[in-house]
CSV table of C-alpha atoms in Angstrom, one decimal:
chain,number,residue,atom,x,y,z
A,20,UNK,CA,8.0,10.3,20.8
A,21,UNK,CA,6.2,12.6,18.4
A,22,UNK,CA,2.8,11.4,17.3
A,23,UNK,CA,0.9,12.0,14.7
A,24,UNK,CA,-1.8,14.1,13.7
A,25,UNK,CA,-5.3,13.6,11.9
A,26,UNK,CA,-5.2,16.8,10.2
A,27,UNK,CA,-8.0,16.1,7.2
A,28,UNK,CA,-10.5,13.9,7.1
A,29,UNK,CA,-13.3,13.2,4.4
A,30,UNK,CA,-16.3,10.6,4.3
A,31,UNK,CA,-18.9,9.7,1.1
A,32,UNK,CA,-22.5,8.7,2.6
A,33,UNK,CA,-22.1,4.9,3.7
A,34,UNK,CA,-25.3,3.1,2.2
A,35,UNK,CA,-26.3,1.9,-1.2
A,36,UNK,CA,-24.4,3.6,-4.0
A,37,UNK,CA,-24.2,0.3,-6.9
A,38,UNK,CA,-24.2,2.6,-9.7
A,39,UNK,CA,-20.9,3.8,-8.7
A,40,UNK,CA,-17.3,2.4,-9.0
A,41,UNK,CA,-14.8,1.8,-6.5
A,42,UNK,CA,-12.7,4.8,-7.4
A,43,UNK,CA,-15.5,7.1,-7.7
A,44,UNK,CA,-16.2,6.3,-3.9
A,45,UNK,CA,-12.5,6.7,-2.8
A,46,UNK,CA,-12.1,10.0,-5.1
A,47,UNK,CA,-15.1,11.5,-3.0
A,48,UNK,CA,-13.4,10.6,0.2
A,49,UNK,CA,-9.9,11.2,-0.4
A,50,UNK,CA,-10.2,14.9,-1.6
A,51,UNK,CA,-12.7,15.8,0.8
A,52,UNK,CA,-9.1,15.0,3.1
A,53,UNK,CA,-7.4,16.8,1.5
A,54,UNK,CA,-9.2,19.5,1.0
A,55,UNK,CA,-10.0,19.6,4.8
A,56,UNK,CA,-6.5,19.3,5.4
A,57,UNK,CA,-5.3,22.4,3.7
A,58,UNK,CA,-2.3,20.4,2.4
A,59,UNK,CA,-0.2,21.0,-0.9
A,60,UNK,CA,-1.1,18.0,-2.5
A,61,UNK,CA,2.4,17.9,-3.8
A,62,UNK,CA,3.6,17.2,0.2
A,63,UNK,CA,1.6,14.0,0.2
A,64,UNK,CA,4.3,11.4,0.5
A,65,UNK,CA,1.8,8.1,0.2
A,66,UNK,CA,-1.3,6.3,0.2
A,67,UNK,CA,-2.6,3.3,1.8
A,68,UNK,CA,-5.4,1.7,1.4
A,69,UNK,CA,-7.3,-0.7,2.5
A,70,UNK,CA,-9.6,-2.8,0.6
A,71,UNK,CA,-11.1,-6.5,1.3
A,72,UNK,CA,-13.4,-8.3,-2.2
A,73,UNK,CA,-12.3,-5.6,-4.8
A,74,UNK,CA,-11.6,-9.0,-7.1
A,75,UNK,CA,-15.1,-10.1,-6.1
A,76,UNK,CA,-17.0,-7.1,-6.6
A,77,UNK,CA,-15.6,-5.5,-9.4
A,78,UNK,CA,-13.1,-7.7,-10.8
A,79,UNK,CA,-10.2,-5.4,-9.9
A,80,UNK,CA,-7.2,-6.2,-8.0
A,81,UNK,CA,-4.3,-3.7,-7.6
A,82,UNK,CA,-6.5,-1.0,-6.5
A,83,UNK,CA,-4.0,1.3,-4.6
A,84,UNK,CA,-2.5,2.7,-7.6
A,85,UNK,CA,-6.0,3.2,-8.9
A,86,UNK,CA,-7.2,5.0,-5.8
A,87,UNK,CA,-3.8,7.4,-6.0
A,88,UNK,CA,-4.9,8.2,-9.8
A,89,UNK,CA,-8.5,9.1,-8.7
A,90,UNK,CA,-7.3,12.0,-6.0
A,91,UNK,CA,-4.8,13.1,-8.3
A,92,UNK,CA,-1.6,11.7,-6.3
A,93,UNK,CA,1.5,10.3,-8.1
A,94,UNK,CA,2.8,8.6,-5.3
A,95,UNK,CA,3.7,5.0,-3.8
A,96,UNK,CA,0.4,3.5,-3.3
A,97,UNK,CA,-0.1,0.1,-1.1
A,98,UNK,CA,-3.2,-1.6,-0.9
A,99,UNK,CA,-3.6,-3.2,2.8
A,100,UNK,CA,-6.0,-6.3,3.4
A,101,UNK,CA,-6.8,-7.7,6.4
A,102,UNK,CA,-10.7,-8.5,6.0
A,103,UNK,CA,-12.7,-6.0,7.6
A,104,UNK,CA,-9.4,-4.5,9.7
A,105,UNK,CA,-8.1,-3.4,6.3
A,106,UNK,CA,-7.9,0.3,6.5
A,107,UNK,CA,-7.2,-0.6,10.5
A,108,UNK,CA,-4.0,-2.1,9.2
A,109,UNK,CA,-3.5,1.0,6.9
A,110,UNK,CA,-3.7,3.3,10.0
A,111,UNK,CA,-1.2,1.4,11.6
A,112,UNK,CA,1.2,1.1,9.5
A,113,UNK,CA,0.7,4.9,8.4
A,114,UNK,CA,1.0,5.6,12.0
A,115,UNK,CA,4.7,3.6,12.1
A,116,UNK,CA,5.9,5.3,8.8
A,117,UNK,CA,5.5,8.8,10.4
A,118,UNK,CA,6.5,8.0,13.8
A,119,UNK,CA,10.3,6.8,12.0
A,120,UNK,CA,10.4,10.0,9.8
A,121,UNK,CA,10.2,8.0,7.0
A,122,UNK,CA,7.2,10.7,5.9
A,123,UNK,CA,5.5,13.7,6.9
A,124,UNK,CA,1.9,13.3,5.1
A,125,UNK,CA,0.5,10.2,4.2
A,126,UNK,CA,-3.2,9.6,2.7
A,127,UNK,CA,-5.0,6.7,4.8
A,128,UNK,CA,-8.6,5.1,2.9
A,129,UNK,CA,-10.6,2.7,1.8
A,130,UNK,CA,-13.2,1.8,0.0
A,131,UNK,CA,-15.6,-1.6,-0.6
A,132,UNK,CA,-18.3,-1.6,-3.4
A,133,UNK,CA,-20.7,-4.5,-2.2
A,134,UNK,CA,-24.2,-3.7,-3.1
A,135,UNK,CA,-23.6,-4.0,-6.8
A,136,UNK,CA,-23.7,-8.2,-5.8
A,137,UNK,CA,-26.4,-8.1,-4.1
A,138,UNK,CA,-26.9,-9.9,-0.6
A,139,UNK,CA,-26.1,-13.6,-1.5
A,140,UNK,CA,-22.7,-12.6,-3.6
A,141,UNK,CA,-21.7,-10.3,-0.8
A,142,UNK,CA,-22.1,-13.0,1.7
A,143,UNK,CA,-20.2,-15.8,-0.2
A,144,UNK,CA,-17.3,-13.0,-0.5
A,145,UNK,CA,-17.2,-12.2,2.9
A,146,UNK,CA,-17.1,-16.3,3.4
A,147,UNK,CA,-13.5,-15.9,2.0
A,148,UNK,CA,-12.5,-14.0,5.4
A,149,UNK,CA,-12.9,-17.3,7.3
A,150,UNK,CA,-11.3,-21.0,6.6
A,151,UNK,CA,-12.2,-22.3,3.1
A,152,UNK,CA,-11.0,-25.2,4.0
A,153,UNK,CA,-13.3,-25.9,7.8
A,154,UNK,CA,-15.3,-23.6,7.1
A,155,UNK,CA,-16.6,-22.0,4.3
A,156,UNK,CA,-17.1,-25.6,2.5
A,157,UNK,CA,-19.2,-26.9,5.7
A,158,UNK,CA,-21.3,-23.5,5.2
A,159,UNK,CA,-20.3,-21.6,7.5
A,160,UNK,CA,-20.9,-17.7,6.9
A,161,UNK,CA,-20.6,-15.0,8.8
A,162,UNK,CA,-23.7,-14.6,10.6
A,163,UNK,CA,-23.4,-18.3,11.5
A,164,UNK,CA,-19.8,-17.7,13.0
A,165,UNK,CA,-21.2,-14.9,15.4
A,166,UNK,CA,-24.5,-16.7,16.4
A,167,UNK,CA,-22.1,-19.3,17.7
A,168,UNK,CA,-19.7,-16.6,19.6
A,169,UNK,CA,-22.7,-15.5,21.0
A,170,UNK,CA,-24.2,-18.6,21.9
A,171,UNK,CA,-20.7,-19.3,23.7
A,172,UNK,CA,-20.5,-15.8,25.2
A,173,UNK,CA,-24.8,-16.6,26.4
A,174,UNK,CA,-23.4,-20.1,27.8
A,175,UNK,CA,-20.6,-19.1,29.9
A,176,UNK,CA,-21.8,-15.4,31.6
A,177,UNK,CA,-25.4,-15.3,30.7
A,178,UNK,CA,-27.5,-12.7,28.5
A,179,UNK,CA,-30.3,-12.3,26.2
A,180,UNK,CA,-31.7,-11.5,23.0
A,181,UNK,CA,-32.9,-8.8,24.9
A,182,UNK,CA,-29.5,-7.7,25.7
A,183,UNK,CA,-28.2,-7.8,22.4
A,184,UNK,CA,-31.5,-5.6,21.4
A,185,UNK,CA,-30.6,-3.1,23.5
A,186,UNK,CA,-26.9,-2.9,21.8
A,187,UNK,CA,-29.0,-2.2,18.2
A,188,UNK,CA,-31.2,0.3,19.7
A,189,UNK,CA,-28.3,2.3,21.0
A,190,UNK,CA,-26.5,2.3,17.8
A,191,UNK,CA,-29.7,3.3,15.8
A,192,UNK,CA,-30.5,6.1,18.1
A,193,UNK,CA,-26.4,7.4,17.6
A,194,UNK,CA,-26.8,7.7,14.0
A,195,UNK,CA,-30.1,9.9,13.5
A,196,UNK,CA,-27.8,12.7,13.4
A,197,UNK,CA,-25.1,11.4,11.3
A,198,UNK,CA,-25.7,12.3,7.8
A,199,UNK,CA,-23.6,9.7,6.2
A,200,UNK,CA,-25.0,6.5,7.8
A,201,UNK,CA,-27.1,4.3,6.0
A,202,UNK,CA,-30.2,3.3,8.4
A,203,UNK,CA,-31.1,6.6,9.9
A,204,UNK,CA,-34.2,4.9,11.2
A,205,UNK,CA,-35.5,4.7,15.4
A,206,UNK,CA,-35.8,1.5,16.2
A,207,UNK,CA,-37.3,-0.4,19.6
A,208,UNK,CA,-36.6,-3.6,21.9
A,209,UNK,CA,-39.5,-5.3,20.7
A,210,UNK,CA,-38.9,-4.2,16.7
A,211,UNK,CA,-35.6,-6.0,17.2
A,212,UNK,CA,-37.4,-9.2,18.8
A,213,UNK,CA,-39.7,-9.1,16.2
A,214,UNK,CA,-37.6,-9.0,13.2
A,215,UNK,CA,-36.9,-12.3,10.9
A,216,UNK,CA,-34.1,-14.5,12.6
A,217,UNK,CA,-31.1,-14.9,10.8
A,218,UNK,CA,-28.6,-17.4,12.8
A,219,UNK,CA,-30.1,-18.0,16.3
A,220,UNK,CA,-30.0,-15.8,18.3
A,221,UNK,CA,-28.9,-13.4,15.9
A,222,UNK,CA,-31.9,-11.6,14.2
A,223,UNK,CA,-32.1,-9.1,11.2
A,224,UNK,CA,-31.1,-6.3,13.6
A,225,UNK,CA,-28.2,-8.2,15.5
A,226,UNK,CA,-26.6,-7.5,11.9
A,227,UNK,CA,-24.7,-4.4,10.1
A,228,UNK,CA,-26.5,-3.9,6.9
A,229,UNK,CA,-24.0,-4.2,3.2
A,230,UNK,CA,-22.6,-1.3,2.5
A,231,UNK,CA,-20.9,1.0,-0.5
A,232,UNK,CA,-18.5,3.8,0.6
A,233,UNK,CA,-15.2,5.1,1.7
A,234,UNK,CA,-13.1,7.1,4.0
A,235,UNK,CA,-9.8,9.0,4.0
A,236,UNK,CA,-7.6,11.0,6.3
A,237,UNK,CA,-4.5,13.5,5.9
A,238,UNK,CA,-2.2,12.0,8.9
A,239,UNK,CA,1.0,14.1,9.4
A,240,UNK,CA,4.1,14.2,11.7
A,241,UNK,CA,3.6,16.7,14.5
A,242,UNK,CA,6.6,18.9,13.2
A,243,UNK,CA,4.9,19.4,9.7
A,244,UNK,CA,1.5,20.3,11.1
A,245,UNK,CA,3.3,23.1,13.1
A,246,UNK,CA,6.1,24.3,10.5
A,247,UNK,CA,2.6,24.9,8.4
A,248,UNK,CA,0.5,25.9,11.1
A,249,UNK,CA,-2.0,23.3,10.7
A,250,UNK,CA,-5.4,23.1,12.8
A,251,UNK,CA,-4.8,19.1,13.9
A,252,UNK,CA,-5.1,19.3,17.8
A,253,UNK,CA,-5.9,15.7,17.6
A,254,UNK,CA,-2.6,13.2,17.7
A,255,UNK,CA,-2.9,9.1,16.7
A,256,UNK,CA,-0.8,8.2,20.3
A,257,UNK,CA,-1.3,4.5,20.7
A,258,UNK,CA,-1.2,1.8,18.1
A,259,UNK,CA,-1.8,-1.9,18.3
A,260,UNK,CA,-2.2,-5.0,16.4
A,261,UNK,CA,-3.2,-9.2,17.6
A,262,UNK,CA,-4.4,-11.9,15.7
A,263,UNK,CA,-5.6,-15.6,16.5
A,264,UNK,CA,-6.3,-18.5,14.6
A,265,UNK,CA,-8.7,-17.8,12.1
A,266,UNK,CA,-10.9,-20.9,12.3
A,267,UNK,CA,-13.5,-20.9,15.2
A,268,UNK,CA,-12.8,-24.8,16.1
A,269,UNK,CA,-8.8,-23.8,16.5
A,270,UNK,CA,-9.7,-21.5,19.4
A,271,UNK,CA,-9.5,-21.7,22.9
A,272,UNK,CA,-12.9,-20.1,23.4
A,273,UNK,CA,-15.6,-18.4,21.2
A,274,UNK,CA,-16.8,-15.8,24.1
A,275,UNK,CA,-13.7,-13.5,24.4
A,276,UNK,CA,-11.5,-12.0,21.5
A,277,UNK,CA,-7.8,-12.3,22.4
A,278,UNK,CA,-7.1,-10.9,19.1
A,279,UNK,CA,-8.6,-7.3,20.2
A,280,UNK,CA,-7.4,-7.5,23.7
A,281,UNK,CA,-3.8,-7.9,22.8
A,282,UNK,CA,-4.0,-5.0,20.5
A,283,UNK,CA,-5.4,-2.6,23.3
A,284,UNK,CA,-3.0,-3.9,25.3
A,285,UNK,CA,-0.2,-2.8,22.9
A,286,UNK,CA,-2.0,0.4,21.9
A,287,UNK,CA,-2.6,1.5,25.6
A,288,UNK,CA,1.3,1.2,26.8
A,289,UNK,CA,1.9,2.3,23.6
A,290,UNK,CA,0.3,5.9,24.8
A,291,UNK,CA,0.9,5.5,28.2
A,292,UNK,CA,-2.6,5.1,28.7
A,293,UNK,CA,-4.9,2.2,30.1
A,294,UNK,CA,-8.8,2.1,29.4
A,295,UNK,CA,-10.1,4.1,32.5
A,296,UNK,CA,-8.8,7.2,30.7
A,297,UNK,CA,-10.7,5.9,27.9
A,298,UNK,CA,-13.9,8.8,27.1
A,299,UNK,CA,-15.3,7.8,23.9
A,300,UNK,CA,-14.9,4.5,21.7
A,301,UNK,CA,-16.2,3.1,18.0
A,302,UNK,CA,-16.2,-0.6,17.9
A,303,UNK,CA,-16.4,-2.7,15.2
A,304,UNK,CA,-20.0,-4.0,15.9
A,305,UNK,CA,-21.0,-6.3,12.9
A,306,UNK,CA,-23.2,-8.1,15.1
A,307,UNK,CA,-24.4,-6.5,18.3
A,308,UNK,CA,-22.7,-9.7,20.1
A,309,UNK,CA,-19.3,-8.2,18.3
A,310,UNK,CA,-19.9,-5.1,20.1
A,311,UNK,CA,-20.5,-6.7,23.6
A,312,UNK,CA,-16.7,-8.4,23.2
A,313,UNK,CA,-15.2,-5.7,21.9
A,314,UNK,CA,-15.9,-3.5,25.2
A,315,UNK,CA,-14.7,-6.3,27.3
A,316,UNK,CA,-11.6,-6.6,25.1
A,317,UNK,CA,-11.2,-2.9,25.3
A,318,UNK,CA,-10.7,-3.5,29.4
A,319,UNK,CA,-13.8,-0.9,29.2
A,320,UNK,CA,-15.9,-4.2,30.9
A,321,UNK,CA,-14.7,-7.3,32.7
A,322,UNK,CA,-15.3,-10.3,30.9
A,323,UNK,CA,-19.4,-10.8,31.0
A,324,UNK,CA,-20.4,-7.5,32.3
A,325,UNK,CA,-20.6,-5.7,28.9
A,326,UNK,CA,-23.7,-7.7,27.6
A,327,UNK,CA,-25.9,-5.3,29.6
A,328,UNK,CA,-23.8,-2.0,28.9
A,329,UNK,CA,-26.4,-1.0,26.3
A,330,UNK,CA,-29.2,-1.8,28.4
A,331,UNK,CA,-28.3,0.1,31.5
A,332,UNK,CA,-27.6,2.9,29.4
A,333,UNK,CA,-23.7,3.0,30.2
A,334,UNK,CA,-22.7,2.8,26.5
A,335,UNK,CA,-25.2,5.5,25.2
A,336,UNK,CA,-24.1,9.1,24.4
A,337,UNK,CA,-25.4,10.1,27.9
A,338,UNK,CA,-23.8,7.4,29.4
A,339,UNK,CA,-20.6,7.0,31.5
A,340,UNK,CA,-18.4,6.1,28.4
A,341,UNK,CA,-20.6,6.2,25.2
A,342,UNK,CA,-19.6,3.8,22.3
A,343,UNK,CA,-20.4,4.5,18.6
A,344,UNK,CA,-21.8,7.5,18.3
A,345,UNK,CA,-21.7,7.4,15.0
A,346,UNK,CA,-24.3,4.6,15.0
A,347,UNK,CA,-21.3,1.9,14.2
A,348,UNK,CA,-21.0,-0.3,11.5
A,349,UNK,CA,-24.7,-1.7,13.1
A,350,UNK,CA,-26.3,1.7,11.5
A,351,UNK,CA,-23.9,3.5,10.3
A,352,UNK,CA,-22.6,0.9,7.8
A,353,UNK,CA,-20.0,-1.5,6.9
A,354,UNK,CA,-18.1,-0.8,4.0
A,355,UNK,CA,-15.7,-3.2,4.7
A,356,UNK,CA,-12.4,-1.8,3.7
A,357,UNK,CA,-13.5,1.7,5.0
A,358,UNK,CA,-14.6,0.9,8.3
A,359,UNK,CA,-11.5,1.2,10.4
A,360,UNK,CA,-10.5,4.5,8.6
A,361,UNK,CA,-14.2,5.7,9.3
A,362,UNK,CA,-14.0,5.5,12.9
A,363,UNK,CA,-11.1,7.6,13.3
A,364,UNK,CA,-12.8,10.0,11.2
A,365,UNK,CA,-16.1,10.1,13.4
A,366,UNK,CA,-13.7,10.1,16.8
A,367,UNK,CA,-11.6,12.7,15.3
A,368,UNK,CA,-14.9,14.7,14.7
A,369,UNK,CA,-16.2,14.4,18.2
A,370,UNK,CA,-13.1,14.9,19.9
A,371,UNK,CA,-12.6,18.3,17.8
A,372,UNK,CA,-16.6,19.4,19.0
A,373,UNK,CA,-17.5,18.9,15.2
A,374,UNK,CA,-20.2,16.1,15.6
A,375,UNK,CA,-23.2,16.4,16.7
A,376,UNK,CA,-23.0,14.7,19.9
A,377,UNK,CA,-19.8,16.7,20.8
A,378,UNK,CA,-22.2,18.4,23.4
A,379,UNK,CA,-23.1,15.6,25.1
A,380,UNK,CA,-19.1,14.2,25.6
A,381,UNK,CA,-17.9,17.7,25.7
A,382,UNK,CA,-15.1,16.9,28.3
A,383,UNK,CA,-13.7,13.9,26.3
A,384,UNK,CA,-10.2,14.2,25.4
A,385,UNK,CA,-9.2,10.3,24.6
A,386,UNK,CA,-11.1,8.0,22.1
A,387,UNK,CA,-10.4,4.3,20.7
A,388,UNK,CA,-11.0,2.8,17.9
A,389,UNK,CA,-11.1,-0.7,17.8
A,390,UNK,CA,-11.5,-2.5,14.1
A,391,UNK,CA,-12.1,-6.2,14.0
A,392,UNK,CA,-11.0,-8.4,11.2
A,393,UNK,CA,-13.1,-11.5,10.2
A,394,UNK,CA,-14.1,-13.4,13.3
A,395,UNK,CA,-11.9,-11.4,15.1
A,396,UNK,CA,-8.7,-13.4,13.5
A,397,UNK,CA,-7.3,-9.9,13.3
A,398,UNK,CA,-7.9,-6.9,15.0
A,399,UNK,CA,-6.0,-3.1,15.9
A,400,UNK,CA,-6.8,-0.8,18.1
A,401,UNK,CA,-6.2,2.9,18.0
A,402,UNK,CA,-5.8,5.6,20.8
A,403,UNK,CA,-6.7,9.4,19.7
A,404,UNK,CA,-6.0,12.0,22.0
A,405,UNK,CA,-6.5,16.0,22.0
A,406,UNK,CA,-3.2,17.6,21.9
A,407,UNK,CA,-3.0,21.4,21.8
């Protein structure tokens, strides 16, 4: 099987941007991909996008054709939703089109606009990712759902808010460096104790902050990054998708994420791989309980071992297989429709020495991204490898 390559990738700064649009973002983004890809525009077979409360936000629906206009592409342009998997979707199915030779260069992105609502109207449009009818009219929101995953996770293997501190400190420290993430800020334990309680035991730093921005990336079949002689020694070789049931109460348990572990499942046989090979991950941490089952899901932990990965140091850059060293959506940011295509952009960057903790993880060769939609309803995982 021939897999393809990331052979452009482009990022706007992740924070608050309100006084831009939507298309604004994603024309930032997408031509800094092309323009690192050293593509003829003209070659670009397709875009896909992925984009979650576009109708909310900015009243516009239809936004792929929108987003081809911005980077100058008249092409097929499909817009891919799957909450905050949306442009984890878009990989995927970017990843399938090139894989069947239906296309040698497709344009992956997304883009959210979310400040521009302020905190209350982005919460009630996240809301829409879970059950309106159980959920959203009983109040339920999003830092509500997790506080209750990780009261289930605390109830049946144990862990602390301490735990869960350590998780946000990690994540902080990873993004000092990163000059598109939107809290660049050191943070301690005890500031993360300290801080206002949101959903118990979920504080203020438990929590990703809202978040403008997009992400893009040139993917390409093998054979056209070598009949152009392309610099893209990094190939997309595992792919995976699972779902669940999308209401907390129709689940079998809130402290593991079947969702996620079936899609690592797939993506690992997929590239022949299975997670010891795994070097480096980015995880969808919205909440810093998110990231703890998303290693276990990964196979990275056995169930209840990850809570103290962070802690003991094992998920830090230094560590024995570091996790978001961009600083993940926790500091980084969340631009929801942007997030999955962002983390293949920072694993791309670190497994091509470009970031600047490519010295620390200078031996890794395999990365995964795993992107997490809603309460984890819907989730795919990704596995990057270096291929010379």
């Amino acid at each position: 099987m021939s897999h393809p390559r990331v052979t452009g990738v482009g990022l706007t700064h992740f924070g608050e941007h309100s006084e831009r649009t939507g298309r604004d973002l994603f024309a930032e983004a997408g031509l800094a991909a092309l323009d690192d890809a050293g593509v003829d525009p003209d070659d670009v077979e397709a875009l896909f996008y992925g984009n979650f409360m576009g109708e909310l936000a900015e009243h516009q629906g239809h936004q792929a054709p929108l987003m081809a206009e911005a980077v100058g592409l008249d092409v097929p342009a499909t817009r891919y939703e799957a909450a905050c998997a949306s442009s984890g979707a878009a990989v995927r199915e970017a990843v399938r089109h090139l894989r069947s030779g239906e296309a040698d260069v497709i344009l992956v992105g997304g883009a959210e606009r979310m400040t521009n609502i302020g905190t209350a109207g982005a919460t009630d449009a996240l809301s829409i990712a879970a059950d309106d009818l159980y959920e959203i009219r009983a109040g339920m929101t999003f830092p509500g759902a997790y506080a209750l995953m990780a009261r289930a996770y605390f109830r049946e293997f144990g862990g602390s808010r301490e735990d869960l501190a350590a998780v946000a400190v990690k994540n902080h420290d990873h993004a000092l460096p990163n000059e598109y993430a939107q809290l660049r800020t050191e943070i301690t334990v005890e500031d993360a104790l300290g801080a206002p309680m949101v959903a118990d035991p979920l504080g203020l730093y438990d929590a990703c902050p809202i978040t403008d921005g997009a992400s893009a990336v040139v993917l390409t079949s093998a054979d056209y990054a070598a009949e152009h002689d392309l610099d893209a020694p990094v190939a997309i070789t595992g792919t995976g998708q699972g779902g669940d049931n999308l209401a907390l109460h129709d689940r079998e348990t809130l402290a593991r994420s079947p969702a996620a572990s079936e899609a690592a499942d797939e993506a690992y046989g997929d590239a022949d791989i299975d997670s010891d090979d795994v070097d480096i991950a980015e995880v969808h941490d919205c909440f810093t309980i998110a990231e703890v089952l998303a290693i276990e899901s990964l196979g990275l932990y056995e169930p209840g071992e990850g809570i103290g990965a962070a802690r003991d140091g094992k998920t830090h850059a230094t560590g024995e297989t570091p996790v978001n060293l961009s600083g993940g959506l926790k500091a980084k940011g969340h631009p929801v429709g942007a997030t999955g295509v962002a983390q293949i952009v920072s694993l791309a960057k670190v497994l091509t020495g470009e970031s600047t903790w490519s010295d620390d993880v200078s031996d890794a060769s395999v990365g995964v991204a795993h992107n997490a939609g809603g309460t984890v309803a819907s989730a795919t995982v990704h596995v990057l490898e270096v291929r010379e």
